[in-house]
Coordinates of C-alpha atoms and ligand atoms in Angstrom, one line a residue:
M1 CA 8.7 -8.0 -5.3
G2 CA 5.3 -6.9 -4.0
I3 CA 4.6 -7.4 -0.3
R4 CA 7.6 -8.2 1.9
T5 CA 7.8 -10.7 4.8
G6 CA 9.1 -9.8 8.2
D7 CA 12.3 -11.7 7.4
Q8 CA 12.8 -9.7 4.3
Y9 CA 12.4 -6.5 6.2
I10 CA 14.9 -7.7 8.8
E11 CA 17.4 -8.9 6.1
A12 CA 17.3 -5.4 4.6
L13 CA 17.9 -3.9 8.1
K14 CA 20.9 -6.2 8.5
S15 CA 22.3 -5.2 5.2
R16 CA 22.6 -1.5 6.1
K17 CA 24.7 0.5 8.4
P18 CA 23.1 3.9 8.8
E19 CA 24.9 6.4 11.1
V20 CA 22.7 6.1 14.2
W21 CA 23.7 7.6 17.5
L22 CA 22.2 6.3 20.7
N23 CA 23.2 7.2 24.3
G24 CA 26.5 8.7 23.0
K25 CA 27.5 5.7 20.9
L26 CA 27.4 4.8 17.3
V27 CA 25.1 1.8 16.9
E28 CA 27.1 -1.0 15.4
S29 CA 24.2 -3.2 14.3
I30 CA 20.6 -1.9 14.3
F31 CA 19.2 -5.4 14.5
D32 CA 21.4 -6.5 17.4
E33 CA 20.8 -3.3 19.4
P34 CA 18.7 -4.3 22.4
Y35 CA 16.9 -1.0 22.5
F36 CA 15.6 -1.7 19.0
Q37 CA 15.0 -5.4 19.1
Q38 CA 11.4 -5.6 20.2
P39 CA 10.1 -2.7 18.0
I40 CA 11.9 -4.3 15.0
L41 CA 10.0 -7.5 15.7
E42 CA 6.7 -5.6 16.0
I43 CA 7.3 -4.0 12.6
A44 CA 8.4 -7.4 11.1
R45 CA 5.2 -8.9 12.4
L46 CA 3.1 -6.3 10.5
Y47 CA 5.0 -7.4 7.3
D48 CA 4.3 -11.0 8.1
M49 CA 0.6 -10.4 8.6
Q50 CA 0.4 -9.3 4.9
H51 CA 1.1 -13.0 4.1
D52 CA -1.1 -14.5 6.8
P53 CA -4.4 -15.8 5.2
A54 CA -6.2 -14.4 8.3
Y55 CA -5.2 -10.9 7.5
Q56 CA -4.1 -10.8 3.8
E57 CA -7.5 -9.8 2.4
D58 CA -7.8 -6.9 4.8
L59 CA -4.2 -5.7 4.5
T60 CA -3.4 -6.0 0.8
V61 CA -4.9 -5.5 -2.6
I62 CA -3.9 -6.5 -6.1
C63 CA -1.9 -3.7 -7.8
E64 CA -3.6 -2.7 -11.1
E65 CA -0.2 -1.8 -12.6
T66 CA 1.9 -4.9 -11.6
G67 CA -0.8 -7.5 -11.0
E68 CA 1.1 -8.3 -7.7
R69 CA -0.2 -7.8 -4.1
M70 CA 0.6 -4.5 -2.5
A71 CA -0.2 -3.0 0.9
A72 CA -3.7 -1.4 0.8
S73 CA -2.1 1.8 2.0
F74 CA -0.6 2.2 -1.5
L75 CA -4.1 2.0 -3.1
P76 CA -4.8 5.5 -4.5
P77 CA -8.4 6.2 -3.3
R78 CA -10.8 6.6 -6.2
S79 CA -14.1 5.6 -4.6
Y80 CA -15.8 5.0 -1.3
E81 CA -14.9 1.3 -1.6
D82 CA -11.2 2.3 -1.8
I83 CA -11.5 4.5 1.2
M84 CA -13.1 1.8 3.3
K85 CA -10.6 -0.8 2.1
R86 CA -7.8 1.5 3.3
S87 CA -9.7 2.2 6.5
K88 CA -9.9 -1.5 7.3
A89 CA -6.2 -2.0 6.7
F90 CA -5.3 0.9 8.9
E91 CA -7.5 -0.5 11.6
V92 CA -6.0 -4.0 11.5
V93 CA -2.5 -2.5 11.8
A94 CA -3.5 -0.1 14.6
R95 CA -5.1 -2.9 16.6
Q96 CA -1.8 -4.9 16.5
T97 CA 0.0 -2.1 18.3
Y98 CA -3.0 -0.8 20.2
G99 CA -2.6 2.4 18.2
L100 CA 0.6 3.1 20.1
M101 CA 2.9 3.0 17.1
G102 CA 1.9 6.0 15.0
R103 CA 4.5 5.7 12.3
T104 CA 4.0 2.1 11.1
P105 CA 4.8 1.7 7.4
D106 CA 1.2 2.5 6.3
F107 CA 1.5 6.1 7.5
L108 CA 4.1 7.2 5.0
N109 CA 2.8 4.9 2.3
T110 CA -0.3 7.3 2.3
V111 CA 2.0 10.4 2.1
V112 CA 3.8 9.1 -1.0
T113 CA 0.6 7.7 -2.5
S114 CA -1.1 11.1 -2.2
L115 CA 1.9 12.9 -3.6
A116 CA 2.1 10.6 -6.6
Q117 CA -1.7 10.6 -7.1
N118 CA -1.5 14.4 -7.2
S119 CA 1.7 14.7 -9.2
W120 CA -0.2 17.1 -11.5
F121 CA 0.5 19.7 -8.9
L122 CA 4.3 19.3 -9.1
S123 CA 4.2 19.1 -12.9
K124 CA 2.8 22.7 -12.9
Y125 CA 6.2 23.7 -11.6
N126 CA 8.6 21.1 -13.0
K127 CA 7.8 18.0 -15.0
D128 CA 10.8 16.2 -13.6
W129 CA 9.5 16.6 -10.1
A130 CA 6.2 14.9 -11.0
A131 CA 7.9 12.1 -12.8
N132 CA 10.3 11.6 -9.9
I133 CA 7.5 11.3 -7.3
E134 CA 5.6 8.9 -9.5
S135 CA 8.6 6.6 -9.9
Y136 CA 9.4 6.9 -6.2
Y137 CA 5.9 5.8 -5.4
R138 CA 6.5 2.7 -7.6
H139 CA 9.8 2.0 -6.0
L140 CA 8.3 2.2 -2.5
R141 CA 5.2 0.2 -3.4
D142 CA 7.0 -2.5 -5.4
N143 CA 9.7 -3.1 -2.8
D144 CA 7.3 -2.5 0.1
L145 CA 9.8 -0.2 1.8
F146 CA 9.5 1.4 5.3
L147 CA 9.9 5.1 5.4
T148 CA 10.5 7.7 8.0
H149 CA 10.0 11.5 7.5
A150 CA 11.1 14.8 8.9
I151 CA 9.0 17.8 8.0
V152 CA 9.7 20.2 10.8
N153 CA 12.6 22.5 11.4
P154 CA 14.3 22.1 14.8
Q155 CA 13.3 24.6 17.5
N156 CA 16.2 26.9 17.3
D157 CA 14.7 30.4 17.1
R158 CA 11.0 30.1 16.3
S159 CA 10.7 33.9 16.1
K160 CA 12.8 33.8 12.9
T161 CA 12.3 32.1 9.5
S162 CA 14.9 29.7 8.2
H163 CA 17.0 32.2 6.3
E164 CA 17.1 34.5 9.4
Q165 CA 18.6 31.9 11.7
S166 CA 22.1 32.9 12.9
D167 CA 23.6 30.0 10.9
K168 CA 22.5 29.6 7.3
F169 CA 22.4 25.8 7.7
T170 CA 20.8 25.4 11.1
H171 CA 17.7 24.4 9.1
L172 CA 18.1 21.9 6.3
G173 CA 18.8 23.7 3.0
A174 CA 20.4 23.3 -0.4
V175 CA 24.1 24.1 -0.6
E176 CA 24.9 23.6 -4.2
E177 CA 23.9 21.8 -7.4
R178 CA 26.2 19.2 -8.8
P179 CA 25.8 17.0 -11.9
E180 CA 25.2 14.0 -9.7
G181 CA 22.7 15.7 -7.4
L182 CA 21.7 18.4 -5.0
V183 CA 23.9 18.9 -2.0
V184 CA 21.9 19.5 1.2
R185 CA 23.0 20.6 4.7
G186 CA 21.3 21.2 8.1
A187 CA 18.8 19.6 10.4
K188 CA 15.2 18.5 10.3
M189 CA 13.0 16.9 13.0
L190 CA 11.4 14.6 14.3
A191 CA 12.0 11.4 12.4
T192 CA 10.1 8.8 14.3
L193 CA 11.5 5.2 13.9
A194 CA 14.2 6.6 11.6
A195 CA 16.8 4.0 12.7
L196 CA 14.5 1.1 11.8
T197 CA 13.5 2.3 8.4
D198 CA 14.7 1.8 4.8
E199 CA 14.5 5.4 3.6
V200 CA 13.6 8.9 4.6
I201 CA 11.4 11.5 2.8
I202 CA 11.8 15.2 3.5
Y203 CA 9.3 17.9 2.8
S204 CA 7.8 20.6 5.0
F205 CA 4.6 21.9 6.5
P206 CA 3.8 25.3 4.9
G207 CA 5.3 28.5 6.3
F208 CA 8.1 29.5 4.0
A209 CA 8.8 33.2 3.5
P210 CA 10.5 35.0 0.6
G211 CA 14.2 34.4 1.2
D212 CA 13.6 30.8 2.3
E213 CA 14.1 29.4 -1.2
R214 CA 17.0 27.2 -0.3
Y215 CA 14.9 25.5 2.4
A216 CA 11.9 24.9 0.1
L217 CA 12.8 21.3 -0.6
A218 CA 11.3 17.8 -0.9
F219 CA 13.3 14.7 -1.6
A220 CA 13.9 11.1 -0.5
I221 CA 17.1 9.1 0.2
P222 CA 18.0 5.7 1.7
I223 CA 18.5 5.9 5.4
D224 CA 22.1 4.9 5.2
T225 CA 23.1 7.6 2.7
K226 CA 26.6 9.0 3.4
G227 CA 26.5 12.2 5.5
L228 CA 23.1 11.5 7.2
K229 CA 23.5 11.5 11.0
I230 CA 20.6 10.2 13.1
I231 CA 20.6 11.2 16.7
C232 CA 18.1 9.3 18.8
R233 CA 16.4 10.8 21.9
E234 CA 16.8 9.1 25.3
P235 CA 15.1 5.7 25.1
V236 CA 12.1 5.0 27.3
Q237 CA 13.1 1.3 27.6
D238 CA 16.3 -0.6 27.2
G239 CA 15.2 -3.9 25.7
T240 CA 15.7 -5.7 29.0
R241 CA 12.6 -4.4 30.8
S242 CA 10.2 -7.2 31.7
T243 CA 7.0 -7.5 29.6
F244 CA 5.2 -8.2 32.9
D245 CA 6.3 -4.9 34.5
H246 CA 6.1 -2.8 31.3
P247 CA 3.7 -4.5 28.9
L248 CA 3.7 -1.6 26.5
A249 CA 7.0 0.2 27.0
S250 CA 8.8 -3.1 26.5
R251 CA 7.1 -3.6 23.1
Y252 CA 6.1 -0.4 21.4
E253 CA 8.9 2.1 21.8
E254 CA 8.9 4.3 18.7
M255 CA 12.4 5.9 18.8
D256 CA 12.4 9.5 17.6
A257 CA 15.4 11.2 16.2
L258 CA 16.9 14.4 14.8
L259 CA 18.3 14.1 11.3
I260 CA 21.4 16.1 10.5
F261 CA 22.5 16.3 6.9
E262 CA 26.2 16.9 6.4
D263 CA 26.5 17.7 2.8
V264 CA 24.4 14.8 1.6
V265 CA 24.1 14.4 -2.1
V266 CA 20.5 13.8 -3.2
P267 CA 20.4 12.3 -6.7
W268 CA 18.3 14.5 -9.1
D269 CA 15.8 11.8 -9.7
K270 CA 14.9 11.8 -6.0
V271 CA 14.2 15.5 -5.9
F272 CA 10.5 16.3 -5.8
L273 CA 10.7 20.1 -5.2
Y274 CA 13.4 22.6 -4.8
N275 CA 14.0 26.3 -4.7
N276 CA 10.4 27.2 -4.9
V277 CA 8.7 28.8 -1.9
E278 CA 5.2 29.0 -3.5
A279 CA 5.3 25.3 -4.5
A280 CA 6.5 24.3 -1.0
N281 CA 3.8 26.3 0.7
L282 CA 1.1 24.9 -1.6
L283 CA 2.2 21.3 -1.4
Y284 CA 0.3 20.5 1.7
P285 CA -3.0 22.1 0.9
M286 CA -3.0 21.0 -2.8
T287 CA -1.9 17.4 -2.9
G288 CA -4.0 15.4 -0.4
I289 CA -1.0 14.9 1.9
A290 CA -3.2 16.5 4.6
E291 CA -6.1 14.1 4.1
Q292 CA -4.6 10.7 3.2
P293 CA -2.2 10.5 6.2
A294 CA -4.9 12.0 8.4
H295 CA -7.1 9.1 7.5
Q296 CA -4.5 6.6 8.8
S297 CA -3.8 8.7 11.9
S298 CA -7.5 9.1 12.7
V299 CA -8.1 5.4 12.6
R300 CA -5.0 4.7 14.6
G301 CA -5.9 7.5 17.1
Y302 CA -9.4 6.0 17.5
I303 CA -7.9 2.6 18.4
K304 CA -5.4 4.2 20.8
L305 CA -8.1 6.2 22.6
A306 CA -10.4 3.2 22.7
F307 CA -7.6 1.2 24.3
A308 CA -6.7 3.8 26.9
V309 CA -10.4 4.1 27.8
E310 CA -10.7 0.3 28.2
V311 CA -7.7 0.4 30.5
A312 CA -9.2 3.2 32.6
C313 CA -12.5 1.2 32.9
K314 CA -10.6 -2.0 33.9
V315 CA -8.6 -0.1 36.6
A316 CA -11.9 1.3 38.0
D317 CA -13.6 -2.1 37.9
S318 CA -10.7 -4.0 39.3
I319 CA -10.8 -2.1 42.6
G320 CA -14.6 -1.7 42.7
V321 CA -14.6 2.1 42.4
D322 CA -16.8 2.2 39.4
Q323 CA -19.8 2.0 41.6
Y324 CA -19.3 5.6 42.5
L325 CA -21.1 8.3 40.6
N326 CA -18.1 10.5 40.1
V327 CA -16.1 7.7 38.7
Q328 CA -19.0 6.6 36.4
R329 CA -19.2 10.2 35.2
D330 CA -15.6 10.4 34.3
L331 CA -15.6 7.0 32.6
G332 CA -18.8 7.9 30.8
E333 CA -17.1 11.0 29.5
L334 CA -14.2 8.9 28.1
V335 CA -16.5 6.4 26.5
Q336 CA -18.3 9.3 24.8
S337 CA -15.0 10.7 23.6
V338 CA -14.3 7.4 21.8
E339 CA -17.8 7.6 20.2
V340 CA -17.1 11.2 19.1
I341 CA -13.9 10.2 17.3
R342 CA -15.7 7.1 15.8
A343 CA -18.5 9.3 14.5
L344 CA -16.2 11.9 13.1
L345 CA -14.2 9.2 11.4
R346 CA -17.3 7.7 9.8
T347 CA -18.4 11.2 8.8
A348 CA -15.1 11.9 7.2
E349 CA -15.2 8.7 5.2
R350 CA -18.9 8.9 4.1
E351 CA -18.8 12.6 3.2
Y352 CA -15.9 12.1 0.8
T353 CA -15.8 14.2 -2.3
M354 CA -14.2 13.5 -5.7
T355 CA -11.5 15.9 -6.8
E356 CA -11.4 17.0 -10.5
R357 CA -8.7 14.4 -11.1
G358 CA -10.5 11.5 -9.6
E359 CA -9.2 11.2 -6.0
A360 CA -11.8 10.3 -3.4
R361 CA -10.9 12.7 -0.6
L362 CA -12.2 12.5 2.9
N363 CA -14.2 15.4 4.4
P364 CA -11.4 17.7 5.6
D365 CA -13.4 19.4 8.3
A366 CA -14.2 16.1 10.0
L367 CA -10.6 15.0 9.8
E368 CA -9.4 18.3 11.2
T369 CA -11.9 18.1 14.0
I370 CA -10.4 14.7 15.0
R371 CA -7.0 16.3 14.9
G372 CA -8.3 19.2 17.0
M373 CA -10.1 17.0 19.6
M374 CA -7.6 14.2 20.1
P375 CA -5.0 16.5 21.7
E376 CA -7.6 17.1 24.4
M377 CA -9.4 13.8 24.6
Y378 CA -6.3 11.6 24.8
P379 CA -4.6 13.6 27.6
R380 CA -8.0 13.6 29.4
A381 CA -8.2 9.8 29.2
V382 CA -4.7 9.6 30.7
E383 CA -5.7 12.1 33.5
V384 CA -8.8 10.1 34.4
M385 CA -6.6 6.9 34.5
Q386 CA -4.2 8.7 36.9
T387 CA -7.0 9.9 39.2
I388 CA -8.9 6.6 39.3
G389 CA -5.7 4.5 39.8
A390 CA -4.5 7.1 42.3
G391 CA -1.9 5.8 44.9
G392 CA -2.5 2.2 43.8
L393 CA -0.5 2.9 40.6
L394 CA 2.6 3.6 42.7
M395 CA 2.6 0.6 45.0
M396 CA 2.9 -2.2 42.5
P397 CA 5.8 -4.6 43.1
T398 CA 7.8 -6.0 40.3
E399 CA 7.7 -9.3 38.4
A400 CA 10.8 -10.3 40.4
D401 CA 8.8 -9.8 43.7
F402 CA 5.9 -11.7 42.3
L403 CA 8.0 -14.6 41.3
N404 CA 9.8 -14.8 44.7
P405 CA 8.2 -17.7 46.6
E406 CA 9.0 -16.0 49.9
L407 CA 7.0 -12.9 49.0
R408 CA 4.2 -14.5 47.0
P409 CA 1.8 -15.3 49.8
S410 CA 1.9 -11.7 51.0
I411 CA 1.5 -10.5 47.4
D412 CA -1.5 -12.8 46.8
R413 CA -3.1 -11.6 50.1
H414 CA -2.6 -7.8 49.7
Y415 CA -2.5 -6.9 46.1
G416 CA -5.8 -8.4 44.9
G417 CA -8.7 -6.3 43.8
R418 CA -12.5 -6.6 44.2
E419 CA -13.9 -10.1 44.5
G420 CA -12.9 -12.1 41.4
V421 CA -9.7 -10.0 40.7
D422 CA -6.7 -11.8 42.1
A423 CA -3.3 -10.2 42.7
E424 CA -1.8 -11.2 39.4
L425 CA -4.7 -9.8 37.3
R426 CA -4.8 -6.6 39.4
M427 CA -1.0 -6.1 39.0
K428 CA -1.3 -6.7 35.2
I429 CA -4.1 -4.1 34.9
F430 CA -2.3 -1.5 37.0
K431 CA 1.0 -2.0 35.2
L432 CA -0.7 -1.5 31.9
A433 CA -2.2 1.7 33.2
W434 CA 1.1 2.9 34.6
D435 CA 2.8 2.4 31.3
L436 CA 0.2 4.7 29.8
C437 CA -0.2 7.3 32.5
G438 CA 3.0 7.3 34.5
E439 CA 6.0 6.0 32.6
A440 CA 8.1 8.0 30.1
F441 CA 6.6 5.7 27.4
G442 CA 3.1 6.9 28.3
M443 CA 4.2 10.6 28.4
R444 CA 5.7 10.3 24.9
A445 CA 2.5 8.6 23.7
L446 CA 0.6 11.6 25.1
Q447 CA 3.0 14.1 23.6
Y448 CA 2.6 12.3 20.3
E449 CA -1.2 12.9 20.3
R450 CA -0.7 16.5 21.2
Y451 CA 1.8 17.3 18.5
Y452 CA 2.1 14.7 15.8
T453 CA 0.0 16.8 13.4
G454 CA 1.5 20.1 14.3
D455 CA 0.8 22.8 16.9
P456 CA -2.8 22.2 18.0
I457 CA -3.3 25.8 18.9
R458 CA -2.4 27.3 15.6
K459 CA -4.2 24.5 13.8
R460 CA -7.4 25.3 15.6
A461 CA -6.9 29.0 14.8
I462 CA -6.5 28.1 11.1
F463 CA -9.6 26.0 11.3
Y464 CA -11.6 28.9 12.7
N465 CA -10.3 31.4 10.2
K466 CA -11.2 29.0 7.3
F467 CA -14.6 28.6 8.8
K468 CA -15.1 32.4 9.0
K469 CA -14.0 32.8 5.4
Q470 CA -16.1 30.1 3.9
H471 CA -19.2 30.2 6.1
N472 CA -22.1 32.5 5.2
F473 CA -23.7 32.6 8.6
D474 CA -27.2 31.9 7.1
L475 CA -28.9 31.3 10.4
V476 CA -27.8 34.5 12.1
N477 CA -28.2 36.5 8.9
S478 CA -31.8 35.3 8.5
I479 CA -32.8 36.5 11.9
L480 CA -30.9 39.7 11.5
A481 CA -32.8 40.3 8.3
K482 CA -36.2 40.0 9.9
E483 CA -38.0 43.2 10.3
N484 CA -37.8 44.1 14.0
C485 CA -40.5 46.3 15.4
L486 CA -38.8 48.7 17.7
K487 CA -41.0 49.4 20.6
E488 CA -42.3 53.0 20.5
P489 CA -40.9 54.9 23.5
Q490 CA -43.6 55.1 26.2
T491 CA -45.0 58.6 26.6
N492 CA -47.0 59.6 29.6
Ligands
FAD501 C1 6.3 12.1 19.7 C2 6.4 12.9 18.5 C3 6.6 12.3 17.3 C4 6.7 13.0 16.1 N1 7.1 12.4 14.9 C5 7.3 13.1 13.8 C6 7.8 12.5 12.6 O1 7.9 11.3 12.5 N2 8.1 13.3 11.6 C7 8.0 14.7 11.7 O2 8.3 15.3 10.7 N3 7.5 15.3 12.8 C8 7.2 14.5 13.8 N4 6.7 15.2 15.0 C9 7.0 16.6 15.0 C10 5.7 17.4 14.9 O3 5.5 17.6 13.6 C11 6.0 18.7 15.7 O4 6.3 18.5 17.0 C12 4.9 19.6 15.5 O5 4.7 20.0 14.2 C13 4.9 20.8 16.5 O6 6.1 21.5 16.2 P1 7.1 21.8 17.3 O7 7.3 20.6 18.2 O8 8.3 22.3 16.6 O9 6.5 23.0 18.2 P2 6.6 24.5 18.0 O10 6.0 24.9 16.7 O11 8.0 25.0 18.2 O12 5.7 25.1 19.1 C14 6.2 25.2 20.5 C15 5.3 26.1 21.3 O13 5.4 27.5 20.8 C16 4.2 27.9 20.3 N5 4.5 28.6 19.0 C17 5.6 28.3 18.2 N6 5.5 29.1 17.1 C18 4.4 29.9 17.2 C19 3.8 30.9 16.3 N7 4.4 31.2 15.2 N8 2.7 31.4 16.8 C20 2.2 31.1 18.0 N9 2.7 30.2 18.8 C21 3.8 29.6 18.4 C22 3.3 26.7 20.1 O14 1.9 27.0 20.2 C23 3.8 25.7 21.1 O15 3.1 25.9 22.3 C24 6.6 14.4 16.1 C25 6.3 15.0 17.4 C26 6.2 14.3 18.5 C27 5.8 15.0 19.8
3HA502 N1 1.4 15.0 10.8 C1 1.5 14.8 9.5 C2 2.7 14.3 9.0 O1 3.7 14.0 9.9 C3 2.8 14.0 7.7 C4 1.7 14.3 6.8 C5 0.6 14.8 7.3 C6 0.4 15.0 8.6 C7 -0.9 15.6 9.2 O2 -1.2 15.4 10.3 O3 -1.5 16.3 8.4

């Protein structure tokens, strides 16, 4: 099939009935559910853009194997040109959603591409696993499917490993082997956009201990597979909120969910790893699933930060406070944070290396520095927005007030900004800012930057420990090696 259209994506959604729970109710039709409507249309638009002559060259490439167009995120990177082709495609997608949707289809396309490109790793343990991931990659690519993923165990008792939890199947694990497939039971988090996807892939961040064999798993299944329960978090919008009042929350809600597997049968040809703690722990460091998705998330994060910083600047400018030195200092800091991320991104791309097997892999240290800095830089942008907007963020009337002819003259008189900024523009800017820095939508977007890549504290500690192990401290050693003349003690 090659690239899908938005309609084809929606038709596929309509043809399925996954077990999705929202606000205590089983969702009857995903497409007709008001909470999901706008995000579905946003995703559909991304599929349509692949066919739009204005975007097609940026978003797609011709597949060497099939001769058909495919999303550029399926291109296995083998050169700097491939890296930059993918980078451009990630950026075009990110710009459409202002970087606020982190798990657009391109994200998991990169995960499966990197796993398939590095199937040699799986074949060291089991040739079937390698063949399975390769054919899954083709299935995903050729049908242009939309995936979600869940790679973290729920926070039940973090002081214990999976096999030490009080219930053997609190965390997702294998129950039994049957001729038709592997039976799995338990929960996994945090599947963003799960309800709107075609399929789900399961694997894990490293951290398995001996005894965790049944939890050391990787597989994929259609999202409507029998026994898979999807429990959504509380929504941040209800599909009826005005786009004037909530320009972002009304459009870009990425519903997160817990996945509970109740004796789900995974066909053997969709099992990529099983019953092997060593392989599960090495999957992440050995296969490029750290770097390829991080490329997408770095580009997307750069756009999101740049957007938040533009909003903060507009808030300051609209009420004339950016003439003050303290405000200029804070905004200057934010603009510099965008430059830092842009510079790191370009460094990661330019300083790529070729693996022995021909994958062009971005500089992991630059990527990890982006992942380390964003959890500080993005919340800082939100904080600056809160402090510059101050009380004004909390006094904005609603669209209904604005449209009421009786109120309109008062609104026009009292809600305007500096000269040249009328009440409507000022309200629009402040409502944009409030969605980012006050609303539940904005807090979720902030929490995403803090945690989407794992716990930032432990990740930074791992980064330091790797640095210490690999760095030879030439500079310090060279001065330590210099002959130092100790001063003779003074004698009288
Ligand atoms: C909005 C959002 C969307 C997400 N989307 C997805 C998704 O689509 N798919 C997916 O798989 N995941 C997703 N994630 C989940 C993400 O991978 C996890 O949130 C992340 O890995 C952090 O794990 P945790 O939330 O379980 O926190 P925890 O690991 O439980 O950490 C909680 C706190 O305890 C501390 N802590 C816990 N364990 C230790 C320890 N051993 N040593 C020291 N300190 C410790 C941490 O420092 C932290 O402060 C998403 C997360 C968010 C916030
Ligand atoms: N956060 C990630 C994810 O959810 C899947 C794959 C990779 C990552 C990552 O940040 O490395």
